[in-house]
Tab-separated table of C-alpha atoms and ligand atoms in Angstrom:
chain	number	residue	atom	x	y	z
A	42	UNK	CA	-1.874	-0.318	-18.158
A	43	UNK	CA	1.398	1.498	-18.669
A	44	UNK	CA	4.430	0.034	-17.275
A	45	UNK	CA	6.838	2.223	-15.507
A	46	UNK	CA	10.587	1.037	-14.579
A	47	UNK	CA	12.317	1.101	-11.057
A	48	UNK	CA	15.413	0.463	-9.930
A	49	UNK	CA	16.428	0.560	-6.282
A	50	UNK	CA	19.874	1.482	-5.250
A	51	UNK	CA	21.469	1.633	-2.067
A	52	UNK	CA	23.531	4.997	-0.886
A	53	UNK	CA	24.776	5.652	2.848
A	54	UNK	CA	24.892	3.336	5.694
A	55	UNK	CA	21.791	1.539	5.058
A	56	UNK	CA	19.593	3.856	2.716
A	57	UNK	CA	17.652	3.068	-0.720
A	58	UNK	CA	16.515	5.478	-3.374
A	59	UNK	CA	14.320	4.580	-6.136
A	60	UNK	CA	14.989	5.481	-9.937
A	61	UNK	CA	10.923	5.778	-11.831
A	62	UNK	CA	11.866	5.287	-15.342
A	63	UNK	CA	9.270	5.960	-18.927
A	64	UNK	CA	10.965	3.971	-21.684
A	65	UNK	CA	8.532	5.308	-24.011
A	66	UNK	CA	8.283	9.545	-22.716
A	67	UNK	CA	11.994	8.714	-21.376
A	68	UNK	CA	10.441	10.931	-18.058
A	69	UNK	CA	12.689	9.712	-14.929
A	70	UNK	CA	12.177	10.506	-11.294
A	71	UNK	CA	14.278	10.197	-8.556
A	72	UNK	CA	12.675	9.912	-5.108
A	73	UNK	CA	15.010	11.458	-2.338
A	74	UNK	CA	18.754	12.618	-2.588
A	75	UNK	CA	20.738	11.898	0.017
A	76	UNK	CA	23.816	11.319	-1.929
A	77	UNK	CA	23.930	12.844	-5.203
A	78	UNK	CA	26.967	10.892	-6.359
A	79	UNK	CA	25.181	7.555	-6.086
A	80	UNK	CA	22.163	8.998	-7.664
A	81	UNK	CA	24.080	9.975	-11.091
A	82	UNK	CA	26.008	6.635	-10.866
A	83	UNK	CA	22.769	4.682	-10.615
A	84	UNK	CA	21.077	7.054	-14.153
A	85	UNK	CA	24.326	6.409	-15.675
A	86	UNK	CA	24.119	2.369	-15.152
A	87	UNK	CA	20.659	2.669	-16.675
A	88	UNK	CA	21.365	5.098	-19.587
A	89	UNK	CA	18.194	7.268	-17.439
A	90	UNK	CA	18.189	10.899	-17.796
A	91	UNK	CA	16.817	12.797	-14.506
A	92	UNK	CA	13.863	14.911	-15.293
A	93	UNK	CA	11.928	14.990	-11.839
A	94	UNK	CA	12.812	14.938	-8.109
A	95	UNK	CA	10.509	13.584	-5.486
A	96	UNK	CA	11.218	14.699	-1.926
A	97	UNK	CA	9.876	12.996	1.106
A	98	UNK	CA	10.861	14.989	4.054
A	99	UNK	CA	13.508	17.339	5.240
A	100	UNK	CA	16.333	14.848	6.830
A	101	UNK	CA	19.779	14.811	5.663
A	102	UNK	CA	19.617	11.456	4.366
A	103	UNK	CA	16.977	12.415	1.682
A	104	UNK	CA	18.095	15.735	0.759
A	105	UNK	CA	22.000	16.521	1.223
A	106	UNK	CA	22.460	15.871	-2.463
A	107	UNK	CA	19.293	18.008	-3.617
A	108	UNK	CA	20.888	21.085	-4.446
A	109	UNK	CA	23.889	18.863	-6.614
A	110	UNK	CA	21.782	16.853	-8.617
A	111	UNK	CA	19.534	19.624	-9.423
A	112	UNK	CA	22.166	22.262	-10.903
A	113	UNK	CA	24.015	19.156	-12.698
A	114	UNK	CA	20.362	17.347	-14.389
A	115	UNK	CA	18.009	20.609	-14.279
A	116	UNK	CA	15.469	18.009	-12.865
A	117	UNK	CA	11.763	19.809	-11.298
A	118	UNK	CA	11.667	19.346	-7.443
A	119	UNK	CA	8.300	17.922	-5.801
A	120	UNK	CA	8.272	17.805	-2.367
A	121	UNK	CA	6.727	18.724	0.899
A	122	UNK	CA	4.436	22.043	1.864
A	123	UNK	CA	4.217	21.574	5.359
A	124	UNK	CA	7.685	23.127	7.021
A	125	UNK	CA	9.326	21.763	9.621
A	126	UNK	CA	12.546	22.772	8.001
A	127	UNK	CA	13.291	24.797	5.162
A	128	UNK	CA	13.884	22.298	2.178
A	129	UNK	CA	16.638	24.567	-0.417
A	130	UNK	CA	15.315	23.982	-4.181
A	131	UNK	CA	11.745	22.769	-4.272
A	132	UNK	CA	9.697	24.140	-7.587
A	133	UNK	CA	6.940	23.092	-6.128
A	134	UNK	CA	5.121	22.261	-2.525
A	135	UNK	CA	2.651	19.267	-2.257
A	136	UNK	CA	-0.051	18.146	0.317
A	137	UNK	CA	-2.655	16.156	1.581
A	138	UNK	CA	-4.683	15.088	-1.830
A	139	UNK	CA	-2.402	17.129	-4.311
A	140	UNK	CA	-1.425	15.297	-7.323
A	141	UNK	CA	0.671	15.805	-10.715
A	142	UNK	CA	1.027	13.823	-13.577
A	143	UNK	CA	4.795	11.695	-14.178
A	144	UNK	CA	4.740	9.962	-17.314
A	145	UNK	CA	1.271	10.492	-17.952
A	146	UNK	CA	0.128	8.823	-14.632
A	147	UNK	CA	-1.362	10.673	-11.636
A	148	UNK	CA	0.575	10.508	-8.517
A	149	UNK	CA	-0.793	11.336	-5.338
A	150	UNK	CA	0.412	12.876	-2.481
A	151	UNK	CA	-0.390	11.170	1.233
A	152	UNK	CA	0.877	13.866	3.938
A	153	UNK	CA	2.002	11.130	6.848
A	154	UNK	CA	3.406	13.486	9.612
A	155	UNK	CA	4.849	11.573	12.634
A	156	UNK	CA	8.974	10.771	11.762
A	157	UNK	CA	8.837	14.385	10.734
A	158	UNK	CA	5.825	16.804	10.771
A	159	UNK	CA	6.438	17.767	6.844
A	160	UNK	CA	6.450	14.320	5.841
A	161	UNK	CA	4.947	13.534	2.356
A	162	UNK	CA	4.430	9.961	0.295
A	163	UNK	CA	3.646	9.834	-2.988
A	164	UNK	CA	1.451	7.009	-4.488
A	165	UNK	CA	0.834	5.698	-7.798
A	166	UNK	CA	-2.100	4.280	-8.077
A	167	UNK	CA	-1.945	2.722	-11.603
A	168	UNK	CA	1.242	0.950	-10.929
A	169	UNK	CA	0.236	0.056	-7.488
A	170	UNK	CA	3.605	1.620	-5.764
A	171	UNK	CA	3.640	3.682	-2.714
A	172	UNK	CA	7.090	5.196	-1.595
A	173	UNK	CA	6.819	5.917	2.030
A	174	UNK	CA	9.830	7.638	2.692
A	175	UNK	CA	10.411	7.075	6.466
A	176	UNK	CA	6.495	6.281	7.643
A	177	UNK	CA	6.240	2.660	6.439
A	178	UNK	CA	9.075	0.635	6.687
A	179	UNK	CA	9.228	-3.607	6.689
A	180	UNK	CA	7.766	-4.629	10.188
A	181	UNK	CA	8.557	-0.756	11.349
A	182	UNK	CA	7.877	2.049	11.267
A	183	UNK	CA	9.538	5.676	11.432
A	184	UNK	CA	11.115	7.169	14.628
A	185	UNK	CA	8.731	9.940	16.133
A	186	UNK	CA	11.073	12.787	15.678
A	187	UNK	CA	8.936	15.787	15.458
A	188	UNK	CA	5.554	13.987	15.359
A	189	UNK	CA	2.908	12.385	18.225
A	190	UNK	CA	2.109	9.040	18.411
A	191	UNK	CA	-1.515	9.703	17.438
A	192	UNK	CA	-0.349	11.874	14.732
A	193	UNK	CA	1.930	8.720	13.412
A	194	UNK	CA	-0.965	5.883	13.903
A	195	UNK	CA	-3.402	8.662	11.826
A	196	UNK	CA	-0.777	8.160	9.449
A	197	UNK	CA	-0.340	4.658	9.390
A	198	UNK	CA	-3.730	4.077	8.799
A	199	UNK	CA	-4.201	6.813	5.802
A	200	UNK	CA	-1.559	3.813	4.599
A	201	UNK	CA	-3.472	1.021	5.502
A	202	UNK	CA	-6.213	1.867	3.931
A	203	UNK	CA	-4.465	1.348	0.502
A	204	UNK	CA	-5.413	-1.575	-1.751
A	205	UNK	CA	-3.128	-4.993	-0.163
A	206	UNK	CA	-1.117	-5.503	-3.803
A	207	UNK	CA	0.549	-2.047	-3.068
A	208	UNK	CA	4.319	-2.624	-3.277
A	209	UNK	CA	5.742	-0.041	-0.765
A	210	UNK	CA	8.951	1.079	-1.378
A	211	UNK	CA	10.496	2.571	1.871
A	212	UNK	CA	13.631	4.139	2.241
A	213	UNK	CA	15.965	2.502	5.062
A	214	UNK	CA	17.183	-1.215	5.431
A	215	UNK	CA	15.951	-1.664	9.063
A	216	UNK	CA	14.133	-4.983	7.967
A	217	UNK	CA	16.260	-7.187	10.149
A	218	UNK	CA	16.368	-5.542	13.303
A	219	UNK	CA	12.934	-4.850	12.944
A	220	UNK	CA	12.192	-8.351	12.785
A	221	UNK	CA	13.558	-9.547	15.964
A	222	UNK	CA	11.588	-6.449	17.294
A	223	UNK	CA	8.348	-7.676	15.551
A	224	UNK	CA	8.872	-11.488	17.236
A	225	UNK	CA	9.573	-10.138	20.706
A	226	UNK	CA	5.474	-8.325	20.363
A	227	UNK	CA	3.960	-11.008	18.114
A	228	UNK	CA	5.656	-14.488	18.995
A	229	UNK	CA	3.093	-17.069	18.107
A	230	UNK	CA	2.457	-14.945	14.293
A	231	UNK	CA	3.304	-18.035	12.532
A	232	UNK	CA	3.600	-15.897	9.279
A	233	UNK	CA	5.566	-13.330	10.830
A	234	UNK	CA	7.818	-16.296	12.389
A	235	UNK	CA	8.098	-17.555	8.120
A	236	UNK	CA	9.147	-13.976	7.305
A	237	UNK	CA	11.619	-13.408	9.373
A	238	UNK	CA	13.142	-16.847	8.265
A	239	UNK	CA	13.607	-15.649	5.207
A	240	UNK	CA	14.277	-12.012	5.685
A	241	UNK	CA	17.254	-13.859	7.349
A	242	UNK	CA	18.245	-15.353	4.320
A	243	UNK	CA	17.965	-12.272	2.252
A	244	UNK	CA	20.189	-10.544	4.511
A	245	UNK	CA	22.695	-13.295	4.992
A	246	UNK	CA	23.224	-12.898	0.879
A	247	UNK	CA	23.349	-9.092	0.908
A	248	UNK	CA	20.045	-8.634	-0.797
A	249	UNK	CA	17.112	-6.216	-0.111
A	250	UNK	CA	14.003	-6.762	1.646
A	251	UNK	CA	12.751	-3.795	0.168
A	252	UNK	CA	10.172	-3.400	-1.585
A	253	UNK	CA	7.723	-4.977	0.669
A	254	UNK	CA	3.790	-5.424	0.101
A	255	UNK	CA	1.061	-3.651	1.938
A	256	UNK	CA	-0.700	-7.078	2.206
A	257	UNK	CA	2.558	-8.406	4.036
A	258	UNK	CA	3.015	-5.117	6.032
A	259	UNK	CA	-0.620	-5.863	7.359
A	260	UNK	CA	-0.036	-9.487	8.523
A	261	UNK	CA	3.227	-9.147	10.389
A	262	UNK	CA	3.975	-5.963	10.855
A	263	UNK	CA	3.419	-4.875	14.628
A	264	UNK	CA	3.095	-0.933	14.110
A	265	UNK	CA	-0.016	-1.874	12.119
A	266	UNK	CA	-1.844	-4.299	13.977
A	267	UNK	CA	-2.354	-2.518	16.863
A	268	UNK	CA	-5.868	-3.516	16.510
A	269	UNK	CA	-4.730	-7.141	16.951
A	270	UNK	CA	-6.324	-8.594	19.370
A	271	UNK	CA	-3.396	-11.538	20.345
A	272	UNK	CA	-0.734	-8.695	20.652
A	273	UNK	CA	-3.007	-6.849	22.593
A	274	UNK	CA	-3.311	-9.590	25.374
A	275	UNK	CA	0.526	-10.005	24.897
A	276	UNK	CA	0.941	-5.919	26.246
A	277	UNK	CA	-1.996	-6.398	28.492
A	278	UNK	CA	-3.979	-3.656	26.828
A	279	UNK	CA	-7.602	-5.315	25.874
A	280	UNK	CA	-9.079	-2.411	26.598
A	281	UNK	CA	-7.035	0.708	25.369
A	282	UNK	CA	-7.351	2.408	21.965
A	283	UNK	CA	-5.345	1.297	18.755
A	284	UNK	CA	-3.705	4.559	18.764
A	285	UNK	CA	-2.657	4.047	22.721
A	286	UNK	CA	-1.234	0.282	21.545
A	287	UNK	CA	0.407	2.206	18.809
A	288	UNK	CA	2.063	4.184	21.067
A	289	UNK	CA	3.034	1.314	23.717
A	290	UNK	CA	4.647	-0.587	20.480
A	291	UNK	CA	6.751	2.351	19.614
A	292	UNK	CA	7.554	3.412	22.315
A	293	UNK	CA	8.848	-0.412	23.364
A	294	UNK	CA	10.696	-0.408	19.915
A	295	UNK	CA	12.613	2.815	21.191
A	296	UNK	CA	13.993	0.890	24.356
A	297	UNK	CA	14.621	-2.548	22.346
B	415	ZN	ZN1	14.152	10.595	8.155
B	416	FE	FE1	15.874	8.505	6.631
C-alpha cells in the first residue's frame, strides 16, 4: 500500500488543519482554510506545494482563507454540494458516495449533516484516515447548528460504521473539555476514566490529542454509545431510542 504524508498544524484559537502529502506524485492537499497564512507557513516548513483543497463545510473557521490560498497556489477546490451557504471558489461539488482520485487513491465523500446541513467528510480508505471536519471530534461531537439531532446521530453512525483502525482526524481541540463532559455521562468507563488521564497529560505539555481512532471514539466517546446500555440507566432512558439518547447527550453537553 502507498503511503501518503500528513502533517497537522494548528491555526486560530484552537483549530487544526491537515497537510496530505505524495512524495512520489508530489500531489498535496490541504483540508479546510481557515487561515491562509498558517496554511502557506505550514507547505513552506515541509517544502509541500498545494495542488488540492478539501472543504468540509461552510464556517468561517474552515474557509476564510479559501479565496487567498487559492489565487496565491492555483490549488482545485473539493468541497460540499449541499448549500447551506454559498461556499466562494469551489471547482467542484461533492456528495453522499462521490469520490475522486488524490495521489492515485480514491477518496470518498461521507455527507454528515447535523453541525451544518452541507457538511461533507472525506475518507481514505487505503490509508485508513477519515477527516471529519466538525461531526466527529475526541469524546464529542459537533454543535447542532443548522442540523436535527436525528439528522446528527444518522450521521454519527454512517461514521461508526467505518472499520475501528480508522484514524480520524477532526478539526477543533475540544478534547479536554470534552472529557470532563464524557466522565460526568459515563463515570464508571474505566477506559474512558484511563483516557482522560492521559488526555490530561497531553494537554498539560501542549500537545494534540488529535488524531484520534475510531476504535477509541467507540469505547469512550458518549455521542456514540448511545446504545450503551450503562449510560442509558445513568439518564434513565432504558427504554428510548439511540437517536432520542443522542439527543438527551447533546443536548446535556450544550448546558455543561
Ligand atoms: Zn464548524
Ligand atoms: Fe469549526
Amino acid at each position: 500500500m502507498k503511503k501518503l504524508l500528513f502533517h497537522q498544524y494548528e491555526y486560530g484559537s484552537d483549530n487544526y488543519g491537515v497537510l496530505i502529502h505524495d512524495p512520489q506524485s508530489k500531489a498535496t492537499a490541504c483540508v479546510d482554510v481557515g487561515d491562509a497564512t498558517k496554511a502557506i507557513s505550514a507547505l513552506e516548513e515541509k517544502k509541500w506545494s498545494l495542488t488540492d483543497i478539501w472543504i468540509t463545510h461552510h464556517h468561517p473557521d474552515h474557509t476564510d482563507g479559501l479565496k487567498e490560498l487559492k489565487i496565491k497556489t492555483g490549488a482545485f477546490v473539493y468541497g460540499p454540494k449541499i448549500v447551506s451557504q454559498h461556499i466562494e471558489g469551489l471547482d467542484i461539488q461533492l456528495t453522499q458516495d462521490d469520490q475522486f482520485v488524490f495521489a492515485k487513491q480514491i477518496v470518498k465523500i461521507i455527507h454528515t449533516p447535523g453541525h451544518t446541513t452541507d457538511m461533507i467528510n472525506f475518507y481514505l480508505p487505503s490509508q485508513n484516515i477519515l477527516f471529519s471536519g466538525d461531526t466527529l471530534f475526541a469524546l464529542g461531537c459537533g454543535r447542532l447548528f443548522e442540523g436535527t439531532p436525528f439528522m446528527m446521530w444518522e450521521s454519527l453512525q454512517k461514521l461508526m460504521r467505518l472499520p475501528e483502525k480508522t484514524i480520524v482526524y477532526c478539526s477543533h481541540e475540544y478534547t479536554l473539555a470534552n472529557a470532563y463532559f464524557s466522565l460526568s455521562i459515563d463515570p464508571s468507563n474505566e477506559l474512558l476514566k484511563d483516557r482522560v488521564k492521559s488526555i490530561e497529560s497531553l494537554r498539560k505539555a501542549n500537545i494534540p490529542t488529535i488524531p484520534t481512532e475510531l476504535k477509541v471514539e467507540l469505547d469512550t466517546n458518549p455521542f456514540l454509545r448511545a446504545a450503551n446500555a450503562q449510560i442509558r440507566e445513568n439518564l434513565n432512558m432504558r427504554n428510548n431510542s439511540d437517536a432520542e439518547v443522542f439527543e438527551k447527550i447533546r443536548t446535556l453537553k450544550d448546558n455543561f
